[in-house]
Amino acid sequence: MGYRAGVVGAAGFAGIELVRLLSRHPEFDLAAATSDALAGTPIAKAYPAFTGVTDLAFSTHENTDFSAFDVVFLAVPHKAAMGMAPDLMAAGVTVVDLSADFRLKDPAIYEKWYAPHTATDLLAQAAFGLPELTGDELAAAAERRAAGEAVLVGCAGCYPTATSLAAAPAIRAGLVDAVAPVVADAVSGVTGAGKKATERTHYCFANENLEAYGVGTHRHTPEIEQILGLEGRLVFTPHLAPLNRGLLSTVTLPLAPGAAPTTEELVELYRDFYAASPLVSVMDAGVQPRTASVAGTCRAQVGVAVHPAGMIVATGAIDNLGKGAAGQGVQCANIVFGLPETCGLEEIANPV
């Protein structure tokens, strides 16, 4: 008998990806998947890919008793999770949140970009969920859970994950100028915008089109700055591409005075940095990551090169629903429950 798991907001793209991963996870037993809109509908009817996989039907949020659950994953909109997490944790349930509600450490910054935070006590104790870069926070959360506490993980967003995995090794090695701007241009598939279609994400507008959006105002900016220590000097521009899933971030980092690494040296530095990170692969010099090579997985590919203009160009590719959302949530839960971080996440992408 494994750990009893539930998903709140299971009918959305990230939520149903959680259902997919948990349905075949060897240690987490998916016992409830909620959706007020689809309550009573078998999951396999709404998503026929689950035919023969699960007989579970969606339930409502309010009428699902999670008090006997070990872990609940929140795949709900921003500002909703902070209303749900306190009661779950009071019942002794560990919470893994995929929204932005528990990512930003400073409630004033959260209020600036979202709304006033109503659970600042939990915000202060939440572990940030980007295992390759915040492993110490997750390890501490695992210790607390092993001691009988309910813990909270605020998982990193998709753009911050790809961008930070690409840039962090160079920044932490002191190779990047400490005052100059850092530029991140990132491209995401349409599922990153959520299940509800808009004028930007409707097929007829998204297909055969590429556009920037949220220029200078995107909410993931402060999260990336927090992870990388770039407060006030990140120029982040997201783009929407006609892909179902996949995200590529290209980060241009000015070299620090006196720093003159070769591309080959950077590749070795990155490989050393991620040596204990089984879900991150660093590409050979001259080889770049591809979204198709990570789609459907919780894996990340990272590439790095020296530009002759005195810049490092680092690239990161992930699946926005995998390593950028649901897969990352499961990876964090694995760590918090003392499981191998790759448990249930061993799949590779389709090669063609």
Coordinates of C-alpha atoms in Angstrom, one line a residue:
M1 CA 0.0 0.0 0.0
G2 CA 1.5 3.3 -1.1
Y3 CA 0.8 6.9 -0.1
R4 CA -2.7 8.1 -0.7
A5 CA -2.7 11.0 -3.2
G6 CA -5.3 13.4 -4.5
V7 CA -5.3 16.1 -7.3
V8 CA -7.4 19.2 -6.9
G9 CA -8.2 20.8 -10.3
A10 CA -7.5 17.6 -12.1
A11 CA -9.4 18.4 -15.3
G12 CA -7.0 21.1 -16.5
F13 CA -3.9 20.5 -18.5
A14 CA -1.5 20.3 -15.5
G15 CA -4.0 18.5 -13.4
I16 CA -4.7 15.8 -16.0
E17 CA -0.9 15.4 -16.5
L18 CA -0.7 14.8 -12.7
V19 CA -3.4 12.1 -13.1
R20 CA -1.4 10.5 -15.8
L21 CA 1.8 10.4 -13.8
L22 CA 0.1 9.3 -10.5
S23 CA -2.0 6.6 -12.2
R24 CA 1.2 4.6 -12.8
H25 CA 3.3 5.8 -10.0
P26 CA 4.7 2.9 -7.9
E27 CA 4.3 4.6 -4.5
F28 CA 1.6 7.2 -4.8
D29 CA -2.0 5.8 -5.1
L30 CA -4.3 8.2 -6.8
A31 CA -7.5 8.1 -4.8
A32 CA -9.3 11.3 -5.8
A33 CA -9.3 13.8 -8.7
T34 CA -11.5 16.8 -8.4
S35 CA -13.2 19.1 -10.9
D36 CA -16.4 21.0 -10.1
A37 CA -17.2 21.4 -13.8
L38 CA -16.8 17.6 -14.5
A39 CA -17.9 16.2 -11.2
G40 CA -19.3 12.7 -11.7
T41 CA -17.8 12.3 -15.1
P42 CA -15.4 9.3 -15.5
I43 CA -11.9 10.5 -16.2
A44 CA -11.7 8.2 -19.2
K45 CA -14.8 9.8 -20.7
A46 CA -13.4 13.3 -20.5
Y47 CA -9.9 12.1 -21.5
P48 CA -10.2 8.9 -23.5
A49 CA -6.5 8.2 -23.2
F50 CA -7.3 6.8 -19.7
T51 CA -9.6 4.1 -21.1
G52 CA -8.5 0.9 -19.5
V53 CA -6.2 2.8 -17.2
T54 CA -8.5 4.1 -14.4
D55 CA -12.2 3.8 -13.5
L56 CA -11.9 6.9 -11.3
A57 CA -14.4 9.7 -11.8
F58 CA -14.0 13.4 -11.1
S59 CA -15.4 14.5 -7.7
T60 CA -16.1 18.0 -6.4
H61 CA -13.6 20.0 -4.4
E62 CA -16.0 20.6 -1.5
N63 CA -17.3 17.0 -1.2
T64 CA -13.9 15.3 -1.3
D65 CA -12.6 14.4 2.2
F66 CA -8.8 14.7 2.0
S67 CA -8.2 14.3 5.8
A68 CA -7.0 10.7 5.4
F69 CA -4.7 11.5 2.4
D70 CA -0.9 11.7 2.6
V71 CA -0.4 14.3 -0.1
V72 CA -2.7 16.6 -2.2
F73 CA -1.5 18.3 -5.4
L74 CA -3.1 21.6 -6.1
A75 CA -3.4 22.3 -9.9
V76 CA -5.6 25.3 -9.4
P77 CA -5.4 29.0 -10.5
H78 CA -3.2 31.5 -8.8
K79 CA -4.9 33.0 -5.6
A80 CA -7.0 29.8 -5.2
A81 CA -4.3 27.6 -3.6
M82 CA -3.6 29.9 -0.7
G83 CA -7.3 29.5 0.3
M84 CA -7.1 25.7 0.2
A85 CA -3.7 24.9 1.6
P86 CA -4.3 26.0 5.3
D87 CA -7.1 23.6 5.9
L88 CA -5.3 20.7 4.2
M89 CA -2.2 21.2 6.3
A90 CA -4.3 21.6 9.4
A91 CA -5.6 18.1 8.7
G92 CA -2.0 16.8 8.5
V93 CA -1.9 16.6 4.7
T94 CA 1.3 17.4 2.8
V95 CA 0.5 19.9 0.0
V96 CA 2.3 20.3 -3.4
D97 CA 1.1 23.4 -5.1
L98 CA 1.6 24.0 -8.8
S99 CA 0.4 27.6 -8.8
A100 CA 2.4 30.8 -8.0
D101 CA 0.9 31.2 -4.5
F102 CA 3.8 29.8 -2.5
R103 CA 6.7 30.5 -4.8
L104 CA 7.7 34.1 -3.9
K105 CA 9.3 34.5 -0.5
D106 CA 8.3 38.2 0.0
P107 CA 4.5 38.7 0.4
A108 CA 4.9 42.3 -0.8
I109 CA 6.3 41.1 -4.1
Y110 CA 3.5 38.6 -4.4
E111 CA 1.0 41.4 -3.8
K112 CA 2.7 43.6 -6.4
W113 CA 2.3 40.9 -9.1
Y114 CA -0.8 39.1 -8.1
A115 CA -2.9 40.2 -5.0
P116 CA -2.6 40.5 -1.2
H117 CA -1.5 37.1 0.2
T118 CA -3.9 35.6 2.7
A119 CA -1.6 32.8 4.1
T120 CA 1.7 34.6 4.8
D121 CA 2.5 32.2 7.6
L122 CA 2.5 29.3 5.2
L123 CA 4.4 31.4 2.6
A124 CA 7.2 31.7 5.1
Q125 CA 7.5 28.0 5.6
A126 CA 6.9 26.7 2.1
A127 CA 9.8 24.9 0.4
F128 CA 10.5 26.1 -3.1
G129 CA 10.2 23.3 -5.6
L130 CA 13.0 23.3 -8.1
P131 CA 15.0 20.2 -6.9
E132 CA 18.1 20.8 -8.9
L133 CA 18.5 24.3 -7.4
T134 CA 16.7 24.2 -4.1
G135 CA 17.4 20.7 -2.9
D136 CA 18.3 21.9 0.6
E137 CA 14.8 23.3 1.1
L138 CA 13.2 20.1 -0.1
A139 CA 15.5 18.0 2.0
A140 CA 14.5 20.0 5.1
A141 CA 10.9 19.6 4.2
A142 CA 11.4 15.8 3.9
E143 CA 12.9 15.8 7.4
R144 CA 9.9 17.7 8.8
R145 CA 7.5 15.3 7.1
A146 CA 9.4 12.3 8.4
A147 CA 9.0 13.8 11.9
G148 CA 5.2 13.9 11.5
E149 CA 4.6 17.4 10.1
A150 CA 2.5 18.3 7.1
V151 CA 4.7 20.3 4.7
L152 CA 4.1 22.6 1.8
V153 CA 5.9 22.8 -1.5
G154 CA 5.5 25.7 -3.9
C155 CA 6.7 24.3 -7.2
A156 CA 8.6 26.5 -9.6
G157 CA 6.8 27.7 -12.8
C158 CA 7.6 26.5 -16.3
Y159 CA 9.4 29.6 -17.5
P160 CA 11.5 30.0 -14.3
T161 CA 12.4 26.3 -14.4
A162 CA 13.8 26.3 -18.0
T163 CA 15.4 29.7 -17.6
S164 CA 17.0 29.0 -14.2
L165 CA 18.3 25.6 -15.1
A166 CA 20.0 27.2 -18.1
A167 CA 21.5 30.1 -16.2
A168 CA 22.2 29.0 -12.7
P169 CA 25.5 27.1 -13.1
A170 CA 27.2 30.1 -14.8
I171 CA 25.8 32.6 -12.3
R172 CA 26.7 30.5 -9.2
A173 CA 30.2 30.0 -10.6
G174 CA 30.8 33.8 -10.6
L175 CA 31.1 33.9 -14.4
V176 CA 28.4 36.5 -14.9
D177 CA 28.6 40.3 -14.5
A178 CA 27.1 41.2 -11.2
V179 CA 25.4 44.5 -12.4
A180 CA 24.6 44.2 -16.1
P181 CA 21.2 43.1 -17.3
V182 CA 20.5 39.4 -18.1
V183 CA 18.2 38.7 -21.1
A184 CA 15.9 35.7 -21.2
D185 CA 13.8 35.0 -24.3
A186 CA 11.5 32.0 -23.9
V187 CA 9.0 30.2 -26.1
S188 CA 6.2 28.0 -24.8
G189 CA 3.6 25.7 -26.2
V190 CA 0.0 26.6 -26.0
T191 CA -0.8 24.3 -23.1
G192 CA 1.2 26.6 -20.9
A193 CA -1.7 29.1 -21.2
G194 CA -4.2 26.7 -19.6
K195 CA -7.2 24.8 -20.9
K196 CA -9.6 27.6 -21.5
A197 CA -9.2 29.0 -25.0
T198 CA -8.6 32.8 -25.5
E199 CA -8.2 34.9 -28.6
R200 CA -4.4 34.3 -28.3
T201 CA -4.7 30.5 -27.7
H202 CA -7.6 29.6 -30.0
Y203 CA -6.4 27.3 -32.7
C204 CA -7.1 29.7 -35.5
F205 CA -5.0 32.4 -33.9
A206 CA -2.2 30.3 -32.4
N207 CA -1.6 28.1 -35.4
E208 CA 1.0 29.3 -37.9
N209 CA 1.8 32.2 -35.6
L210 CA 4.6 33.2 -33.2
E211 CA 4.3 36.2 -30.9
A212 CA 5.7 37.8 -27.8
Y213 CA 3.4 38.7 -24.9
G214 CA 3.6 40.1 -21.4
V215 CA 6.6 42.1 -22.5
G216 CA 8.2 43.7 -19.4
T217 CA 5.2 42.7 -17.3
H218 CA 5.2 38.9 -17.1
R219 CA 4.5 37.5 -13.6
H220 CA 7.3 35.0 -13.8
T221 CA 9.9 37.8 -13.8
P222 CA 10.2 38.1 -10.0
E223 CA 10.3 34.4 -9.6
I224 CA 13.3 34.0 -12.0
E225 CA 15.0 37.0 -10.3
Q226 CA 14.5 35.3 -6.9
I227 CA 16.0 32.0 -8.0
L228 CA 19.0 33.5 -9.8
G229 CA 19.6 36.6 -7.6
L230 CA 18.9 39.0 -10.4
E231 CA 16.6 41.4 -8.7
G232 CA 15.9 44.4 -11.0
R233 CA 18.1 43.3 -13.9
L234 CA 16.3 40.6 -15.7
V235 CA 14.8 41.3 -19.1
F236 CA 12.4 38.5 -19.6
T237 CA 10.2 38.1 -22.7
P238 CA 7.9 35.1 -23.2
H239 CA 6.6 34.0 -26.6
L240 CA 3.8 31.7 -27.7
A241 CA 4.5 29.1 -30.3
P242 CA 2.1 26.7 -32.2
L243 CA 3.1 23.7 -30.1
N244 CA 1.0 21.6 -27.8
R245 CA 3.7 21.2 -25.2
G246 CA 7.3 22.2 -24.9
L247 CA 9.3 25.2 -23.7
L248 CA 12.7 26.6 -24.7
S249 CA 14.4 29.5 -22.9
T250 CA 17.5 31.2 -24.3
V251 CA 19.4 33.2 -21.7
T252 CA 22.1 35.7 -22.6
L253 CA 24.5 36.4 -19.7
P254 CA 27.3 39.0 -19.9
L255 CA 30.6 37.6 -18.7
A256 CA 32.1 39.1 -15.6
P257 CA 35.2 41.2 -16.0
G258 CA 38.2 38.9 -16.4
A259 CA 36.1 35.8 -17.1
A260 CA 37.1 34.1 -20.3
P261 CA 35.9 30.5 -20.3
T262 CA 35.7 28.4 -23.5
T263 CA 32.5 26.7 -24.5
E264 CA 34.1 23.3 -23.7
E265 CA 35.0 24.5 -20.2
L266 CA 31.5 25.7 -19.6
V267 CA 30.1 22.4 -20.7
E268 CA 32.3 20.6 -18.1
L269 CA 31.3 23.1 -15.5
Y270 CA 27.6 22.5 -16.2
R271 CA 28.0 18.8 -16.2
D272 CA 29.7 18.9 -12.8
F273 CA 27.0 21.2 -11.5
Y274 CA 24.2 18.7 -12.6
A275 CA 26.2 15.5 -11.9
A276 CA 23.7 14.5 -9.2
S277 CA 20.6 15.6 -11.1
P278 CA 19.4 12.6 -13.1
L279 CA 16.6 14.5 -14.9
V280 CA 18.9 17.2 -16.4
S281 CA 21.1 16.5 -19.4
V282 CA 23.9 18.9 -20.5
M283 CA 24.4 18.8 -24.3
D284 CA 27.8 18.5 -25.9
A285 CA 29.5 21.6 -27.1
G286 CA 27.9 22.8 -30.3
V287 CA 24.7 20.8 -29.7
Q288 CA 21.5 22.6 -28.6
P289 CA 18.4 21.3 -26.7
R290 CA 15.2 20.4 -28.5
T291 CA 11.7 20.6 -27.0
A292 CA 10.8 17.5 -29.0
S293 CA 13.4 15.6 -27.1
V294 CA 11.8 16.2 -23.7
A295 CA 8.1 16.4 -24.5
G296 CA 6.0 14.1 -22.4
T297 CA 8.7 13.8 -19.8
C298 CA 10.1 15.4 -16.6
R299 CA 13.5 15.7 -18.2
A300 CA 15.4 18.9 -19.1
Q301 CA 18.1 19.5 -21.6
V302 CA 20.6 22.3 -21.2
G303 CA 23.0 23.8 -23.7
V304 CA 25.7 26.4 -23.2
A305 CA 28.1 28.4 -25.4
V306 CA 30.4 31.4 -25.3
H307 CA 29.6 34.2 -27.6
P308 CA 32.5 36.3 -29.0
A309 CA 30.8 39.5 -27.8
G310 CA 31.7 38.6 -24.3
M311 CA 28.5 36.7 -23.5
I312 CA 27.4 33.3 -22.4
V313 CA 24.3 32.0 -24.2
A314 CA 22.6 29.2 -22.2
T315 CA 19.5 27.4 -23.4
G316 CA 17.1 25.1 -21.5
A317 CA 14.4 22.9 -22.9
I318 CA 11.6 21.3 -20.9
D319 CA 8.0 20.1 -21.3
N320 CA 5.9 22.9 -19.8
L321 CA 3.5 20.4 -18.4
G322 CA 6.2 17.9 -17.3
K323 CA 9.3 19.4 -15.7
G324 CA 7.4 22.8 -15.9
A325 CA 4.4 21.7 -13.8
A326 CA 3.0 18.2 -13.1
G327 CA 6.3 16.2 -13.4
Q328 CA 8.1 18.7 -11.2
G329 CA 5.3 18.4 -8.6
V330 CA 5.8 14.6 -8.5
Q331 CA 9.5 15.0 -8.4
C332 CA 9.2 17.3 -5.4
A333 CA 6.8 14.9 -3.7
N334 CA 9.2 12.0 -4.3
I335 CA 11.9 13.9 -2.4
V336 CA 9.6 15.0 0.4
F337 CA 8.4 11.4 1.0
G338 CA 11.9 9.9 0.9
L339 CA 11.6 8.3 -2.5
P340 CA 14.1 8.4 -5.4
E341 CA 13.4 11.7 -7.2
T342 CA 13.0 9.9 -10.5
C343 CA 10.3 7.5 -9.1
G344 CA 7.5 7.3 -11.7
L345 CA 9.3 9.8 -13.9
E346 CA 11.7 7.5 -15.9
E347 CA 10.0 7.9 -19.3
I348 CA 11.9 9.3 -22.3
A349 CA 10.4 11.3 -25.1
N350 CA 9.2 9.8 -28.4
P351 CA 12.3 9.8 -30.6
V352 CA 10.4 11.0 -33.7

